[in-house]
Coordinates of C-alpha atoms in Angstrom, one line a residue:
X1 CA 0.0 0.0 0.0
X2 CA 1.6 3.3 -1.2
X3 CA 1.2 6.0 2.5
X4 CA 4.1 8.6 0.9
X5 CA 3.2 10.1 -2.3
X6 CA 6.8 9.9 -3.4
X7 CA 6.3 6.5 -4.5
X8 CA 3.1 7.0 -6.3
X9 CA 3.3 6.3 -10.3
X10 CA 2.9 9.8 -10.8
X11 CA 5.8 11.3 -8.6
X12 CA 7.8 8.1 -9.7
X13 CA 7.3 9.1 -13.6
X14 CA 8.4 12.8 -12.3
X15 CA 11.8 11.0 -11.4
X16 CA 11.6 9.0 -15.0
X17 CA 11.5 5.7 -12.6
X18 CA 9.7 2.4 -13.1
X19 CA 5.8 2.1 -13.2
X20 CA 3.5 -0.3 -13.2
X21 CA 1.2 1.5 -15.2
X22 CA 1.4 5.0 -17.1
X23 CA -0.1 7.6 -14.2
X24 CA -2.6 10.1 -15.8
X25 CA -4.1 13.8 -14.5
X26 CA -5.6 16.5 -16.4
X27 CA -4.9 20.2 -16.8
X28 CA -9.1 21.6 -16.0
X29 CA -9.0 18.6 -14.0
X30 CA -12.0 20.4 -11.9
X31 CA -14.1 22.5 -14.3
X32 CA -17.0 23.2 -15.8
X33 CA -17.5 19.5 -17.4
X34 CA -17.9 18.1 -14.3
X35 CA -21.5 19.0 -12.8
X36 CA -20.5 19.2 -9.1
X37 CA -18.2 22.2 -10.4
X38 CA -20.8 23.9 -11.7
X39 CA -23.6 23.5 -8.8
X40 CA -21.0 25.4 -6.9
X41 CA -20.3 28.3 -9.6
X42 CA -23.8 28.5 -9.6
X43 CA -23.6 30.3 -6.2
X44 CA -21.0 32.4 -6.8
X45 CA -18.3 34.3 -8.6
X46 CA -15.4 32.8 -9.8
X47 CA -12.9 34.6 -7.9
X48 CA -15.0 34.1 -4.9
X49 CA -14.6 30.5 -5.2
X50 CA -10.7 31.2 -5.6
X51 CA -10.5 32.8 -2.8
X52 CA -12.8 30.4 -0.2
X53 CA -10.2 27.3 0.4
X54 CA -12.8 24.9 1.7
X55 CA -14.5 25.1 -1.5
X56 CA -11.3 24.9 -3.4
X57 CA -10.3 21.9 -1.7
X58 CA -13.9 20.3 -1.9
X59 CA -13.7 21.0 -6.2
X60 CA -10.2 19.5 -6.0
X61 CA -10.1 16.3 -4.0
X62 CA -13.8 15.6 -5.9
X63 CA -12.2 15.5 -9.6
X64 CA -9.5 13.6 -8.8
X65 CA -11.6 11.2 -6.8
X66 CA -14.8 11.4 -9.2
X67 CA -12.6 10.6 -12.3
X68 CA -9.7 8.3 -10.6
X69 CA -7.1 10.7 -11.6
X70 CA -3.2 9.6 -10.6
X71 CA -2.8 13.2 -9.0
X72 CA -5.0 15.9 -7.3
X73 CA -4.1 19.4 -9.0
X74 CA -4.3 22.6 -6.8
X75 CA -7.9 24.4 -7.7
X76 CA -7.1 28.4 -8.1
X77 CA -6.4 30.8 -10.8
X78 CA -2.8 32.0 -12.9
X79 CA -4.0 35.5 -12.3
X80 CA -4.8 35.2 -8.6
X81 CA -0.7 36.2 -8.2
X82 CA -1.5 39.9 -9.9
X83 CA -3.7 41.2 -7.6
X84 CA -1.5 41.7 -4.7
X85 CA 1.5 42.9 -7.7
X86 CA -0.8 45.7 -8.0
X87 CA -3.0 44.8 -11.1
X88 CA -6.9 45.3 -11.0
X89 CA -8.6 41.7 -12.1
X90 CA -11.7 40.8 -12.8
X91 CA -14.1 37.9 -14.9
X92 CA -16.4 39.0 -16.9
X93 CA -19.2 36.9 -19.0
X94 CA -18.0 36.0 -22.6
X95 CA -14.6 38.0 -22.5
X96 CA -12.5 35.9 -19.7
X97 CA -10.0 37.9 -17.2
X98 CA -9.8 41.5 -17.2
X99 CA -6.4 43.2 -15.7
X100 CA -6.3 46.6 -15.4
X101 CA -3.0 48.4 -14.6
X102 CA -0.8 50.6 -17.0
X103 CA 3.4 49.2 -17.5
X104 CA 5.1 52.0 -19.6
X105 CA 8.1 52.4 -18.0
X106 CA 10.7 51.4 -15.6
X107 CA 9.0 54.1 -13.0
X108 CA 5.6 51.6 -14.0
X109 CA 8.1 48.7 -13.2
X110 CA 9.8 49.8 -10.1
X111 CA 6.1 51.0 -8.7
X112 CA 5.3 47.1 -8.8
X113 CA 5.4 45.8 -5.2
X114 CA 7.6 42.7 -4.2
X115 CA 4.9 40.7 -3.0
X116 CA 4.8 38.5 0.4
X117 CA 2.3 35.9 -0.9
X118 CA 2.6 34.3 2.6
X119 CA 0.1 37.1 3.8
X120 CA -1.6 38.6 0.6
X121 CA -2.0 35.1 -1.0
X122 CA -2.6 32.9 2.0
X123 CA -6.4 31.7 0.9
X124 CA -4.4 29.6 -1.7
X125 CA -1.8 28.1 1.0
X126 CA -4.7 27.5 3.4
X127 CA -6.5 25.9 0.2
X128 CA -3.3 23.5 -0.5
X129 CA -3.4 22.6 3.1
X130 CA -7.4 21.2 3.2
X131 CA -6.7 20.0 -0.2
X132 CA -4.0 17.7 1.1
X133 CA -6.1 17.0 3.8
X134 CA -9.1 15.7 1.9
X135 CA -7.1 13.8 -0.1
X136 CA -6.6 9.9 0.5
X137 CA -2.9 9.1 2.1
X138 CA -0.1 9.0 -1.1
X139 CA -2.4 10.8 -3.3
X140 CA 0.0 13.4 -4.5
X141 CA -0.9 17.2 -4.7
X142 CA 0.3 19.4 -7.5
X143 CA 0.5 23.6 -7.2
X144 CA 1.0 25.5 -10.0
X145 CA 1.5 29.3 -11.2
X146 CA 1.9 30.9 -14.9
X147 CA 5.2 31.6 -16.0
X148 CA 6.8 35.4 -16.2
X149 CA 5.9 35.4 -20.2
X150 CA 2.5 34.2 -19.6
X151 CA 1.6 36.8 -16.6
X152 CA 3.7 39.4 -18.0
X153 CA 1.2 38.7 -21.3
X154 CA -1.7 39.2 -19.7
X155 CA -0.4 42.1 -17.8
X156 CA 0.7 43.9 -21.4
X157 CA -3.1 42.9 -23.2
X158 CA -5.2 43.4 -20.3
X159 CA -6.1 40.3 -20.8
X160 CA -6.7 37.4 -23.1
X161 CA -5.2 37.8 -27.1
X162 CA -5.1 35.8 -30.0
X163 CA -2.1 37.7 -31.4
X164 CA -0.1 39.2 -28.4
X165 CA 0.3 42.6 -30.4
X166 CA 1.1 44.8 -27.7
X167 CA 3.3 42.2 -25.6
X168 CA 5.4 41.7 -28.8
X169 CA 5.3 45.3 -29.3
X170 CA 6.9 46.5 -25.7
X171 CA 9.2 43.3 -25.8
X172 CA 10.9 44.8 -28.7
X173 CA 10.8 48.4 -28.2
X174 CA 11.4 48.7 -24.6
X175 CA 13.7 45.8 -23.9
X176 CA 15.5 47.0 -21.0
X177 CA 11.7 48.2 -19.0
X178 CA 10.2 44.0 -20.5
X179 CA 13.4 42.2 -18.7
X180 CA 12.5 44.4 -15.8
X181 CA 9.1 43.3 -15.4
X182 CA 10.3 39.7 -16.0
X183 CA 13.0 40.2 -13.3
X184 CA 9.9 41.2 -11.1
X185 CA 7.2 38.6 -11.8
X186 CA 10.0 36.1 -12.0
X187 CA 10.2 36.8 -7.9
X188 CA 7.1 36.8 -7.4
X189 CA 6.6 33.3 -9.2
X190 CA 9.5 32.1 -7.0
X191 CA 8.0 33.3 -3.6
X192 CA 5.0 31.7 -4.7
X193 CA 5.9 28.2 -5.4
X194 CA 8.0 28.0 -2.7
X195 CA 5.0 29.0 -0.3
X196 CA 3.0 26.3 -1.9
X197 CA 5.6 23.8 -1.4
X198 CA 5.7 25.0 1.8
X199 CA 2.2 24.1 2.4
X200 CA 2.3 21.1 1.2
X201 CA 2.4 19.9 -2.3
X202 CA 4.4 17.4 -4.0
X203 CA 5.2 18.8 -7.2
X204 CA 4.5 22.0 -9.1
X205 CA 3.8 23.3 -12.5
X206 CA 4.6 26.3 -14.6
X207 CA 2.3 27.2 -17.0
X208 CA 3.3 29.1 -20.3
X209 CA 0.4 29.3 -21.6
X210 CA 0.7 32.0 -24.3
X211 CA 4.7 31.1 -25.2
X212 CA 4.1 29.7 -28.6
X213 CA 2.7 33.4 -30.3
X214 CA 6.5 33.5 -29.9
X215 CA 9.6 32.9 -32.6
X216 CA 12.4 30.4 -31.4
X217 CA 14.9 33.7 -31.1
X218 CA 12.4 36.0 -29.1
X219 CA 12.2 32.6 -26.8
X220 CA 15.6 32.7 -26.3
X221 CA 16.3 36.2 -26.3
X222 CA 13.2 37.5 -24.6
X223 CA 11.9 34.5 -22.0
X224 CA 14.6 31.7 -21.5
X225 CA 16.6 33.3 -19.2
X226 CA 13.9 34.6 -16.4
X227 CA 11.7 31.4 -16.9
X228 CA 15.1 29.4 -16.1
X229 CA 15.8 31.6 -12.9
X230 CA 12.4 30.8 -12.3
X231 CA 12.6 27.1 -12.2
X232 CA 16.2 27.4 -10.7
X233 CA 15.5 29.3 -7.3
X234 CA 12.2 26.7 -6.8
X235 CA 13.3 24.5 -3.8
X236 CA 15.1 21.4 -5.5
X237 CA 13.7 17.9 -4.7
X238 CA 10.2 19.0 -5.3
X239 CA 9.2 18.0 -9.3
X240 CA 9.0 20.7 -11.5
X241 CA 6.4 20.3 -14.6
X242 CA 7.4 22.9 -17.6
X243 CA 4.3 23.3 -19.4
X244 CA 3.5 25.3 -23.0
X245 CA 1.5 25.3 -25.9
X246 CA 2.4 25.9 -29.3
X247 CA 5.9 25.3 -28.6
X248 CA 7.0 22.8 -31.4
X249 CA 9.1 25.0 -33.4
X250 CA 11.3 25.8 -30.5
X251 CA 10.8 22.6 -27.9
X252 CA 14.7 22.2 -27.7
X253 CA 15.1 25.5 -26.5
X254 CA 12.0 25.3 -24.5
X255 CA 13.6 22.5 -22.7
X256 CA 16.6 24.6 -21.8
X257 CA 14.5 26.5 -19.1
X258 CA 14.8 23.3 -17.3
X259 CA 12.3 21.4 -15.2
X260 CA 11.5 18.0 -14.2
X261 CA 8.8 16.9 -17.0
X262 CA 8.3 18.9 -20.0
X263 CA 4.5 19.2 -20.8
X264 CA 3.9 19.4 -24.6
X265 CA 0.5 20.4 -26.2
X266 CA -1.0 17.9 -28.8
X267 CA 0.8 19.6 -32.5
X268 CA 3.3 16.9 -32.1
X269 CA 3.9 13.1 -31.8
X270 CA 4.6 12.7 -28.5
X271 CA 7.6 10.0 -29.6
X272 CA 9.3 13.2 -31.6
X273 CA 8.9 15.9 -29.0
X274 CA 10.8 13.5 -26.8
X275 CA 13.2 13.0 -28.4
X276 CA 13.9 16.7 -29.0
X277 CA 13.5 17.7 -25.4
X278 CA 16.0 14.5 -24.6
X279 CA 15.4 11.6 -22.7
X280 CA 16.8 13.2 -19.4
X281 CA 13.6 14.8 -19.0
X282 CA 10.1 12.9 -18.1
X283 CA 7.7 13.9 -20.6
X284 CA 3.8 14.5 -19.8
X285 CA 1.2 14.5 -22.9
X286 CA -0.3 15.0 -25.1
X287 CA -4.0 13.6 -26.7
X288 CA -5.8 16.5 -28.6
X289 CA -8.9 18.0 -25.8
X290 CA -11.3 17.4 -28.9
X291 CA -11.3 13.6 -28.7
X292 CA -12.9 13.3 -25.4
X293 CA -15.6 15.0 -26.9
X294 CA -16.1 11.9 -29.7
X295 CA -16.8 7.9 -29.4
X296 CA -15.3 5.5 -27.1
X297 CA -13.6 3.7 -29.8
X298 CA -11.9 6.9 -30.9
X299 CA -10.5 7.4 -27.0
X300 CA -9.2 4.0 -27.1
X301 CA -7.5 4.7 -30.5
X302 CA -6.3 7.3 -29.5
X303 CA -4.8 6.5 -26.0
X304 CA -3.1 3.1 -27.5
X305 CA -1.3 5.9 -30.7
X306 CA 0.1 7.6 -27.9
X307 CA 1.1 5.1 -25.3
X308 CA 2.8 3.4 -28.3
X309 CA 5.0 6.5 -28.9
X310 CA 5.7 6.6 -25.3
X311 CA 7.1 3.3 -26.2
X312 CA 6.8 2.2 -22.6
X313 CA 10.0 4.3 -21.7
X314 CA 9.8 5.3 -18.0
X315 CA 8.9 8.9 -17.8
X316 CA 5.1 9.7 -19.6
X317 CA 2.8 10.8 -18.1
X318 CA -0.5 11.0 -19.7
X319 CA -2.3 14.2 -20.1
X320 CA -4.1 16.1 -22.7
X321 CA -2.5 18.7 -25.2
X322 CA -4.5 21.5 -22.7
X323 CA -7.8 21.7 -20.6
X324 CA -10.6 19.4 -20.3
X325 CA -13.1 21.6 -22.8
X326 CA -16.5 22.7 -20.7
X327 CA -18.6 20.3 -23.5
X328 CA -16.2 16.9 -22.7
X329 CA -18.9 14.3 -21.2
X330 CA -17.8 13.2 -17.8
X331 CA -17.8 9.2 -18.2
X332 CA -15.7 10.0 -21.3
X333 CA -12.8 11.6 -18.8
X334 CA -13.6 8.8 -16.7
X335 CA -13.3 6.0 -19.7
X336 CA -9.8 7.7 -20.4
X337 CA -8.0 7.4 -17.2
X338 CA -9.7 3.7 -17.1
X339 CA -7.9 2.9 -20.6
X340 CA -4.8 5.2 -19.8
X341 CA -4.6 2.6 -16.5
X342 CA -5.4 -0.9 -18.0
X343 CA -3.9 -0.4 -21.4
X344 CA -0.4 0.8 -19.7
X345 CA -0.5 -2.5 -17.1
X346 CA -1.0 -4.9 -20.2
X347 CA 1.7 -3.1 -22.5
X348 CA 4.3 -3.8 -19.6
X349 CA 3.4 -7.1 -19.2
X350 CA 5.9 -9.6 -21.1

């Protein structure tokens, strides 16, 4: 019987070690697909719900126990980390997050406060600490923030973009004032993490959402080195999971950032991003969202194609390419991690 989560399949695949079957979570593990989520939102905002930990921790340990997930993931918010940085946010009906809060200059930059999340985020430490809690014993816990590109995107657009106009713009014409506000979210990330580690999860992800509007040079000029401070300066023996979409045409350089596990969307075969990322580095991924939303016989097809390119190498994890999609029927989620379990056990067994 596993009583430590550092030797559950999931935080063993972290360490690229021995499984007896292929562990599985999902990114939107708890989310609008799932109905208990949605009696709750019924009730109330979304950043309410962010911000009352007992809920957070019921929505949590109730996906991964509804769906028989291989890891609980924290329930909160990328954005949550902006408010007490200074930045407005708000959710609003059809258009998503709203962040309001002008960054023209270094003055702008130096204005940003160096935030304490022990006291101005401490709803989302007191949520990891009930969500570890509720869960069963060995059942590991994953935090997560965004990355300095991602936050320092939304931060630049005032919210969600399709073509990061204005991000690309400042990154190029006021260089010196963008690696400033990198430095600066990049310590805030940091400060973060290591709080939730504190309170008690097992491993941690960082989440570039919006990195692949970006060329391979402006990764490596404009991103690699704060998101590798980042990952750096996280309290080592605690797994790091690098996560972006869209980041096929620059994976090897992606990889440089380091982490743990690289997380890769679903634009590429999931045998040839590892092999570009190295087989140093577990790699979690990567079935296209969209298929949950089809047949049974399409899932299975679909989890045997990838499990195949994972060609039984310690070190997947299964995931999808992104988020659960709000339309995905639940028994589908729940036939995936079912396949993901007993098609894994019977590929290992001689």
């Amino acid at each position: 019987m596993i009583i430590s989560p550092l030797e559950s399949a999931f935080l063993r695949a972290c360490r690229r070690e021995q499984t007896a079957y292929t562990p599985v979570w999902l990114m939107r593990q708890a989310g609008r697909y799932m109905k208990e989520y949605r009696d709750i939102r019924a009730k109330m905002s979304f950043l309410d719900l962010c911000k009352n930990p007992e809920l957070c921790a019921d929505v949590a340990v109730t996906a991964q126990q509804r769906i028989g997930a291989d890891a609980a993931i924290l329930f909160s918010d990328l954005l949550l980390i902006l408010e007490p940085m200074g930045f407005k946010l708000d959710y609003t009906e059809g258009r998503g997050p709203v962040i309001t809060g002008r960054i023209a200059s270094r003055e702008d930059v130096a204005r940003i406060p160096e935030i304490d999340p022990v006291d101005s985020l401490h709803f989302v430490f007191e949520a990891v600490r009930r969500t570890r809690g509720g869960l069963k014993p060995g059942m590991p816990l994953i935090g997560f923030s965004g990355a300095p590109f991602t936050l320092a995107a939304y931060i630049l657009e005032g919210g969600s973009s399709r073509v990061f106009e204005k991000t690309k713009k400042f990154m190029r014409e006021e260089p010196l004032v963008w690696h400033a506000l990198m430095e600066k979210i990049g310590r805030a990330v940091i400060a973060y993490l290591k709080g939730q580690i504190l309170a008690g999860v097992d491993a941690v992800q960082l989440f570039d959402s919006w990195v692949g509007c970006l060329s391979g040079d402006e990764y490596r000029q404009y991103v690699l080195p704060h998101t590798r401070k980042v990952i750096e300066g996280i309290r080592k023996g605690v797994p790091v999971v690098h996560f972006g979409t869209g980041t096929g045409n620059f994976l090897k350089e992606f990889r440089m950032a380091g982490g743990d596990v690289c997380g890769v969307d679903h634009q590429l075969p999931l045998d040839r991003a590892w092999e570009m990322i190295g087989y140093d580095a577990a790699i979690q991924g990567n079935l296209a969202p969209e298929v949950l939303l089809g047949p049974v016989t399409e899932i299975r097809k679909e989890v045997k194609r990838i499990l195949d390119l994972a060609a039984r190498r310690p070190g997947h994890i299964f995931n999808l390419g992104h988020g659960v999609l709000p339309a995905t029927p639940v028994e589908n989620v729940i036939t995936l991690v079912d396949l993901v379990h007993e098609m894994s056990v019977s590929m290992r067994t001689p």
